[in-house]
Amino acid sequence: MTHAKKVIPMASVSTPPEDAVPTPNSPSVVYGYIRMEEPDEIEIALLRRDISRYCTDRGLLLGSTFVDRDVRGHEIARTGFTALLDVLTFPDSYGVVVPTVDHLSTNDGIRKVLTTRIVGVGRKLFVIYPDASDTADAS
């Protein structure tokens, strides 16, 4: 007996509009990202809590939070950020949540490169405290 294989086309991932709000039929899993030059586990725990609350308040599902410890703002090669980029390729990934933009980098050029890597795969970047700057974490 011969069985014909049925080919099912994969759904394509589209870029959500800027004002998109997750719905039950759209991607809603986000991932947190924290970069610490001088790791302080208490501070990391507080930032994880902030990310979790931000997600809960907005109806976003927090998949995980990636942390890079001992990473300066001018460094591009980061194991946590690389792992984050890997999960952003999943079809149900919606975006990344950071406490402030300084968690990407305190250097404008590097921050732009890292932001482009996030939005370049069609994901959103959420900043909890958009007007804040981490002066203690300057590079």
Short mmCIF file of N, CA and C in Angstrom, two decimals:
data_model
loop_
_atom_site.label_atom_id
_atom_site.label_comp_id
_atom_site.label_asym_id
_atom_site.label_seq_id
_atom_site.Cartn_x
_atom_site.Cartn_y
_atom_site.Cartn_z
N MET A 1 0.84 -1.17 0.00
CA MET A 1 0.00 0.00 0.00
C MET A 1 0.89 1.23 0.00
N THR A 2 0.65 2.16 -0.89
CA THR A 2 1.44 3.37 -1.01
C THR A 2 0.68 4.53 -0.38
N HIS A 3 1.41 5.28 0.45
CA HIS A 3 0.82 6.44 1.10
C HIS A 3 1.42 7.70 0.49
N ALA A 4 0.57 8.57 0.02
CA ALA A 4 1.02 9.85 -0.51
C ALA A 4 1.24 10.82 0.64
N LYS A 5 2.35 11.52 0.58
CA LYS A 5 2.63 12.50 1.62
C LYS A 5 1.90 13.80 1.30
N LYS A 6 1.23 14.31 2.29
CA LYS A 6 0.53 15.57 2.14
C LYS A 6 1.46 16.69 2.58
N VAL A 7 1.63 17.69 1.75
CA VAL A 7 2.49 18.82 2.06
C VAL A 7 1.63 19.93 2.64
N ILE A 8 1.99 20.35 3.84
CA ILE A 8 1.26 21.42 4.50
C ILE A 8 2.17 22.64 4.55
N PRO A 9 1.76 23.73 3.90
CA PRO A 9 2.61 24.92 3.91
C PRO A 9 2.72 25.50 5.32
N MET A 10 3.93 25.96 5.66
CA MET A 10 4.15 26.58 6.97
C MET A 10 3.65 28.02 6.92
N ALA A 11 3.06 28.43 8.00
CA ALA A 11 2.59 29.82 8.10
C ALA A 11 3.80 30.74 8.18
N SER A 12 3.72 31.85 7.51
CA SER A 12 4.84 32.79 7.57
C SER A 12 4.68 33.69 8.78
N VAL A 13 5.81 34.15 9.28
CA VAL A 13 5.82 35.07 10.41
C VAL A 13 5.83 36.48 9.85
N SER A 14 4.86 37.27 10.25
CA SER A 14 4.81 38.64 9.76
C SER A 14 5.27 39.59 10.86
N THR A 15 5.71 40.74 10.43
CA THR A 15 6.16 41.76 11.37
C THR A 15 4.93 42.43 11.96
N PRO A 16 4.81 42.45 13.30
CA PRO A 16 3.65 43.09 13.91
C PRO A 16 3.72 44.59 13.73
N PRO A 17 2.57 45.25 13.52
CA PRO A 17 2.59 46.71 13.44
C PRO A 17 3.04 47.30 14.76
N GLU A 18 3.52 48.55 14.73
CA GLU A 18 4.07 49.19 15.93
C GLU A 18 3.08 49.25 17.08
N ASP A 19 1.80 49.40 16.78
CA ASP A 19 0.81 49.53 17.85
C ASP A 19 0.09 48.21 18.12
N ALA A 20 0.65 47.11 17.65
CA ALA A 20 0.01 45.81 17.81
C ALA A 20 -0.06 45.41 19.28
N VAL A 21 -1.18 44.82 19.64
CA VAL A 21 -1.36 44.26 20.97
C VAL A 21 -1.59 42.77 20.76
N PRO A 22 -0.89 41.91 21.52
CA PRO A 22 -1.06 40.49 21.33
C PRO A 22 -2.51 40.06 21.53
N THR A 23 -2.95 39.14 20.71
CA THR A 23 -4.27 38.54 20.83
C THR A 23 -4.07 37.04 20.93
N PRO A 24 -5.13 36.30 21.24
CA PRO A 24 -4.96 34.84 21.32
C PRO A 24 -4.43 34.22 20.03
N ASN A 25 -4.60 34.88 18.89
CA ASN A 25 -4.14 34.33 17.61
C ASN A 25 -2.82 34.91 17.14
N SER A 26 -2.18 35.76 17.94
CA SER A 26 -0.92 36.36 17.52
C SER A 26 0.18 36.01 18.52
N PRO A 27 1.44 36.12 18.10
CA PRO A 27 2.53 35.83 19.02
C PRO A 27 2.47 36.76 20.23
N SER A 28 2.71 36.21 21.41
CA SER A 28 2.69 37.05 22.59
C SER A 28 3.78 36.69 23.59
N VAL A 29 4.68 35.80 23.23
CA VAL A 29 5.76 35.40 24.14
C VAL A 29 6.91 36.40 23.98
N VAL A 30 7.29 36.98 25.12
CA VAL A 30 8.41 37.91 25.12
C VAL A 30 9.51 37.34 26.00
N TYR A 31 10.70 37.88 25.83
CA TYR A 31 11.87 37.44 26.59
C TYR A 31 12.55 38.66 27.18
N GLY A 32 12.95 38.56 28.43
CA GLY A 32 13.65 39.64 29.09
C GLY A 32 15.14 39.57 28.79
N TYR A 33 15.79 40.72 28.88
CA TYR A 33 17.25 40.76 28.72
C TYR A 33 17.83 41.77 29.71
N ILE A 34 18.85 41.32 30.43
CA ILE A 34 19.56 42.14 31.41
C ILE A 34 21.06 42.01 31.15
N ARG A 35 21.74 43.17 31.10
CA ARG A 35 23.20 43.17 30.99
C ARG A 35 23.75 43.88 32.21
N MET A 36 24.67 43.22 32.89
CA MET A 36 25.27 43.80 34.09
C MET A 36 26.79 43.81 33.95
N GLU A 37 27.39 44.98 34.11
CA GLU A 37 28.85 45.07 34.08
C GLU A 37 29.45 44.47 35.34
N GLU A 38 28.86 44.80 36.45
CA GLU A 38 29.28 44.25 37.74
C GLU A 38 28.08 43.53 38.32
N PRO A 39 28.05 42.21 38.17
CA PRO A 39 26.85 41.47 38.57
C PRO A 39 26.55 41.57 40.05
N ASP A 40 25.34 41.92 40.32
CA ASP A 40 24.81 42.00 41.67
C ASP A 40 23.54 41.16 41.64
N GLU A 41 23.59 40.00 42.26
CA GLU A 41 22.47 39.06 42.16
C GLU A 41 21.18 39.61 42.74
N ILE A 42 21.28 40.49 43.73
CA ILE A 42 20.07 41.11 44.27
C ILE A 42 19.47 42.06 43.23
N GLU A 43 20.32 42.86 42.60
CA GLU A 43 19.85 43.77 41.55
C GLU A 43 19.26 42.99 40.37
N ILE A 44 19.90 41.90 39.99
CA ILE A 44 19.38 41.07 38.90
C ILE A 44 18.00 40.52 39.27
N ALA A 45 17.84 40.07 40.51
CA ALA A 45 16.54 39.55 40.96
C ALA A 45 15.47 40.65 40.91
N LEU A 46 15.82 41.87 41.30
CA LEU A 46 14.87 42.98 41.25
C LEU A 46 14.50 43.34 39.82
N LEU A 47 15.48 43.31 38.92
CA LEU A 47 15.20 43.60 37.52
C LEU A 47 14.34 42.50 36.88
N ARG A 48 14.60 41.25 37.25
CA ARG A 48 13.75 40.15 36.78
C ARG A 48 12.30 40.37 37.23
N ARG A 49 12.14 40.82 38.48
CA ARG A 49 10.79 41.09 39.01
C ARG A 49 10.13 42.21 38.21
N ASP A 50 10.89 43.28 37.91
CA ASP A 50 10.34 44.39 37.12
C ASP A 50 9.88 43.91 35.74
N ILE A 51 10.69 43.08 35.11
CA ILE A 51 10.34 42.55 33.79
C ILE A 51 9.08 41.69 33.89
N SER A 52 9.01 40.85 34.89
CA SER A 52 7.85 39.99 35.08
C SER A 52 6.57 40.81 35.30
N ARG A 53 6.65 41.82 36.15
CA ARG A 53 5.49 42.68 36.40
C ARG A 53 5.06 43.44 35.16
N TYR A 54 6.04 43.94 34.41
CA TYR A 54 5.74 44.66 33.17
C TYR A 54 4.95 43.76 32.23
N CYS A 55 5.39 42.53 32.10
CA CYS A 55 4.73 41.59 31.20
C CYS A 55 3.32 41.26 31.70
N THR A 56 3.18 40.98 32.98
CA THR A 56 1.89 40.65 33.55
C THR A 56 0.91 41.81 33.36
N ASP A 57 1.36 43.03 33.61
CA ASP A 57 0.50 44.21 33.47
C ASP A 57 0.02 44.43 32.04
N ARG A 58 0.76 43.93 31.06
CA ARG A 58 0.43 44.15 29.65
C ARG A 58 -0.10 42.89 28.95
N GLY A 59 -0.31 41.84 29.71
CA GLY A 59 -0.85 40.61 29.13
C GLY A 59 0.13 39.87 28.25
N LEU A 60 1.41 40.06 28.49
CA LEU A 60 2.45 39.38 27.72
C LEU A 60 2.93 38.16 28.50
N LEU A 61 3.26 37.11 27.80
CA LEU A 61 3.76 35.89 28.43
C LEU A 61 5.29 35.94 28.41
N LEU A 62 5.89 35.96 29.60
CA LEU A 62 7.36 36.00 29.71
C LEU A 62 7.89 34.59 29.59
N GLY A 63 8.63 34.34 28.51
CA GLY A 63 9.21 33.01 28.29
C GLY A 63 10.40 32.75 29.20
N SER A 64 11.31 33.70 29.27
CA SER A 64 12.52 33.57 30.06
C SER A 64 13.21 34.93 30.07
N THR A 65 14.15 35.09 30.99
CA THR A 65 14.97 36.31 31.00
C THR A 65 16.43 35.91 30.86
N PHE A 66 17.09 36.48 29.89
CA PHE A 66 18.50 36.19 29.62
C PHE A 66 19.35 37.26 30.30
N VAL A 67 20.43 36.82 30.93
CA VAL A 67 21.29 37.74 31.68
C VAL A 67 22.73 37.57 31.21
N ASP A 68 23.35 38.70 30.89
CA ASP A 68 24.78 38.72 30.60
C ASP A 68 25.45 39.41 31.78
N ARG A 69 26.33 38.68 32.46
CA ARG A 69 27.08 39.21 33.61
C ARG A 69 28.50 39.54 33.19
N ASP A 70 29.08 40.55 33.80
CA ASP A 70 30.45 40.98 33.50
C ASP A 70 30.64 41.36 32.03
N VAL A 71 29.65 42.02 31.45
CA VAL A 71 29.72 42.43 30.04
C VAL A 71 29.66 43.95 29.99
N ARG A 72 30.68 44.55 29.41
CA ARG A 72 30.75 46.00 29.26
C ARG A 72 29.85 46.45 28.12
N GLY A 73 29.44 47.71 28.17
CA GLY A 73 28.53 48.25 27.16
C GLY A 73 29.10 48.27 25.76
N HIS A 74 30.42 48.27 25.61
CA HIS A 74 31.04 48.33 24.29
C HIS A 74 31.25 46.95 23.66
N GLU A 75 30.93 45.90 24.40
CA GLU A 75 31.09 44.53 23.89
C GLU A 75 29.86 44.09 23.11
N ILE A 76 30.09 43.55 21.92
CA ILE A 76 28.98 43.06 21.10
C ILE A 76 28.77 41.56 21.30
N ALA A 77 29.86 40.81 21.45
CA ALA A 77 29.76 39.36 21.62
C ALA A 77 29.30 39.05 23.04
N ARG A 78 28.09 38.48 23.14
CA ARG A 78 27.49 38.19 24.45
C ARG A 78 26.74 36.87 24.36
N THR A 79 27.01 35.99 25.29
CA THR A 79 26.35 34.67 25.23
C THR A 79 24.85 34.77 25.50
N GLY A 80 24.44 35.58 26.47
CA GLY A 80 23.02 35.72 26.77
C GLY A 80 22.25 36.35 25.63
N PHE A 81 22.83 37.39 25.02
CA PHE A 81 22.16 38.06 23.91
C PHE A 81 22.07 37.13 22.70
N THR A 82 23.11 36.34 22.47
CA THR A 82 23.09 35.39 21.36
C THR A 82 21.99 34.35 21.56
N ALA A 83 21.84 33.85 22.79
CA ALA A 83 20.76 32.90 23.09
C ALA A 83 19.40 33.56 22.91
N LEU A 84 19.29 34.83 23.29
CA LEU A 84 18.06 35.58 23.09
C LEU A 84 17.70 35.65 21.61
N LEU A 85 18.68 35.97 20.78
CA LEU A 85 18.42 36.04 19.34
C LEU A 85 17.95 34.70 18.79
N ASP A 86 18.47 33.61 19.34
CA ASP A 86 18.05 32.27 18.89
C ASP A 86 16.56 32.05 19.15
N VAL A 87 16.07 32.40 20.36
CA VAL A 87 14.65 32.16 20.65
C VAL A 87 13.75 33.13 19.90
N LEU A 88 14.27 34.26 19.48
CA LEU A 88 13.45 35.20 18.71
C LEU A 88 13.08 34.67 17.34
N THR A 89 13.75 33.60 16.90
CA THR A 89 13.40 32.99 15.62
C THR A 89 12.19 32.07 15.73
N PHE A 90 11.77 31.75 16.96
CA PHE A 90 10.58 30.91 17.14
C PHE A 90 9.36 31.69 16.67
N PRO A 91 8.41 31.02 16.00
CA PRO A 91 7.24 31.73 15.46
C PRO A 91 6.37 32.41 16.52
N ASP A 92 6.37 31.91 17.76
CA ASP A 92 5.53 32.52 18.78
C ASP A 92 6.23 33.64 19.54
N SER A 93 7.45 33.98 19.17
CA SER A 93 8.17 35.07 19.83
C SER A 93 7.59 36.41 19.38
N TYR A 94 7.36 37.28 20.35
CA TYR A 94 6.76 38.58 20.05
C TYR A 94 7.76 39.73 20.23
N GLY A 95 8.65 39.59 21.23
CA GLY A 95 9.58 40.68 21.45
C GLY A 95 10.49 40.49 22.64
N VAL A 96 11.20 41.57 22.97
CA VAL A 96 12.19 41.59 24.04
C VAL A 96 11.85 42.73 24.99
N VAL A 97 11.98 42.46 26.29
CA VAL A 97 11.74 43.47 27.31
C VAL A 97 13.06 43.75 28.03
N VAL A 98 13.45 45.02 28.08
CA VAL A 98 14.64 45.43 28.82
C VAL A 98 14.23 46.49 29.84
N PRO A 99 14.93 46.55 30.99
CA PRO A 99 14.60 47.59 31.96
C PRO A 99 14.83 48.99 31.40
N THR A 100 16.00 49.23 30.80
CA THR A 100 16.34 50.49 30.14
C THR A 100 17.14 50.14 28.89
N VAL A 101 17.29 51.10 27.99
CA VAL A 101 18.07 50.85 26.79
C VAL A 101 19.54 50.61 27.11
N ASP A 102 20.00 51.09 28.27
CA ASP A 102 21.39 50.86 28.66
C ASP A 102 21.70 49.38 28.88
N HIS A 103 20.67 48.57 29.06
CA HIS A 103 20.92 47.14 29.20
C HIS A 103 21.35 46.53 27.88
N LEU A 104 21.01 47.17 26.77
CA LEU A 104 21.56 46.75 25.48
C LEU A 104 22.99 47.26 25.39
N SER A 105 23.17 48.57 25.58
CA SER A 105 24.50 49.16 25.59
C SER A 105 24.39 50.62 25.99
N THR A 106 25.44 51.13 26.60
CA THR A 106 25.52 52.54 26.90
C THR A 106 26.12 53.31 25.72
N ASN A 107 26.60 52.59 24.72
CA ASN A 107 27.16 53.17 23.51
C ASN A 107 26.06 53.22 22.45
N ASP A 108 25.77 54.41 21.94
CA ASP A 108 24.67 54.58 20.98
C ASP A 108 24.82 53.70 19.74
N GLY A 109 26.02 53.61 19.20
CA GLY A 109 26.25 52.82 17.99
C GLY A 109 26.01 51.33 18.21
N ILE A 110 26.52 50.83 19.31
CA ILE A 110 26.33 49.40 19.62
C ILE A 110 24.87 49.13 19.96
N ARG A 111 24.24 50.05 20.68
CA ARG A 111 22.82 49.90 20.99
C ARG A 111 22.01 49.79 19.70
N LYS A 112 22.35 50.61 18.72
CA LYS A 112 21.63 50.58 17.44
C LYS A 112 21.83 49.23 16.74
N VAL A 113 23.04 48.71 16.76
CA VAL A 113 23.31 47.40 16.15
C VAL A 113 22.48 46.31 16.83
N LEU A 114 22.48 46.29 18.16
CA LEU A 114 21.75 45.25 18.89
C LEU A 114 20.24 45.40 18.71
N THR A 115 19.75 46.64 18.69
CA THR A 115 18.32 46.87 18.45
C THR A 115 17.94 46.39 17.06
N THR A 116 18.78 46.64 16.08
CA THR A 116 18.52 46.19 14.72
C THR A 116 18.44 44.67 14.64
N ARG A 117 19.24 43.98 15.43
CA ARG A 117 19.19 42.52 15.44
C ARG A 117 17.86 42.02 15.98
N ILE A 118 17.26 42.75 16.89
CA ILE A 118 15.96 42.37 17.45
C ILE A 118 14.84 42.68 16.47
N VAL A 119 14.76 43.92 16.03
CA VAL A 119 13.66 44.32 15.15
C VAL A 119 13.85 43.79 13.73
N GLY A 120 15.08 43.45 13.39
CA GLY A 120 15.36 42.91 12.06
C GLY A 120 14.73 41.55 11.81
N VAL A 121 14.39 40.84 12.89
CA VAL A 121 13.70 39.55 12.73
C VAL A 121 12.21 39.71 13.01
N GLY A 122 11.74 40.97 12.96
CA GLY A 122 10.32 41.24 13.08
C GLY A 122 9.78 41.22 14.50
N ARG A 123 10.64 41.47 15.47
CA ARG A 123 10.21 41.45 16.88
C ARG A 123 10.22 42.87 17.44
N LYS A 124 9.45 43.07 18.50
CA LYS A 124 9.36 44.39 19.13
C LYS A 124 10.34 44.49 20.29
N LEU A 125 10.75 45.71 20.59
CA LEU A 125 11.59 45.99 21.75
C LEU A 125 10.77 46.83 22.71
N PHE A 126 10.57 46.32 23.93
CA PHE A 126 9.84 47.02 24.97
C PHE A 126 10.85 47.50 26.02
N VAL A 127 10.77 48.78 26.38
CA VAL A 127 11.66 49.36 27.39
C VAL A 127 10.80 49.77 28.57
N ILE A 128 11.06 49.18 29.73
CA ILE A 128 10.24 49.45 30.92
C ILE A 128 10.36 50.90 31.35
N TYR A 129 11.59 51.40 31.45
CA TYR A 129 11.85 52.77 31.89
C TYR A 129 12.55 53.52 30.75
N PRO A 130 11.79 54.01 29.76
CA PRO A 130 12.41 54.59 28.56
C PRO A 130 13.22 55.87 28.83
N ASP A 131 12.89 56.59 29.89
CA ASP A 131 13.59 57.85 30.16
C ASP A 131 14.72 57.71 31.16
N ALA A 132 14.93 56.49 31.66
CA ALA A 132 15.96 56.26 32.68
C ALA A 132 17.29 55.92 32.03
N SER A 133 18.36 56.21 32.75
CA SER A 133 19.69 55.86 32.31
C SER A 133 20.42 55.23 33.51
N ASP A 134 21.08 54.13 33.26
CA ASP A 134 21.80 53.43 34.32
C ASP A 134 23.19 54.04 34.48
N THR A 135 23.30 55.11 35.23
CA THR A 135 24.58 55.80 35.35
C THR A 135 25.63 54.95 36.04
N ALA A 136 25.23 54.01 36.87
CA ALA A 136 26.19 53.16 37.55
C ALA A 136 26.74 52.07 36.63
N ASP A 137 26.13 51.93 35.45
CA ASP A 137 26.51 50.86 34.53
C ASP A 137 27.14 51.45 33.26
N ALA A 138 27.78 52.60 33.37
CA ALA A 138 28.37 53.25 32.22
C ALA A 138 29.64 52.52 31.77
N SER A 139 29.85 52.54 30.45
CA SER A 139 31.05 51.88 29.92
C SER A 139 32.16 52.86 29.66
#
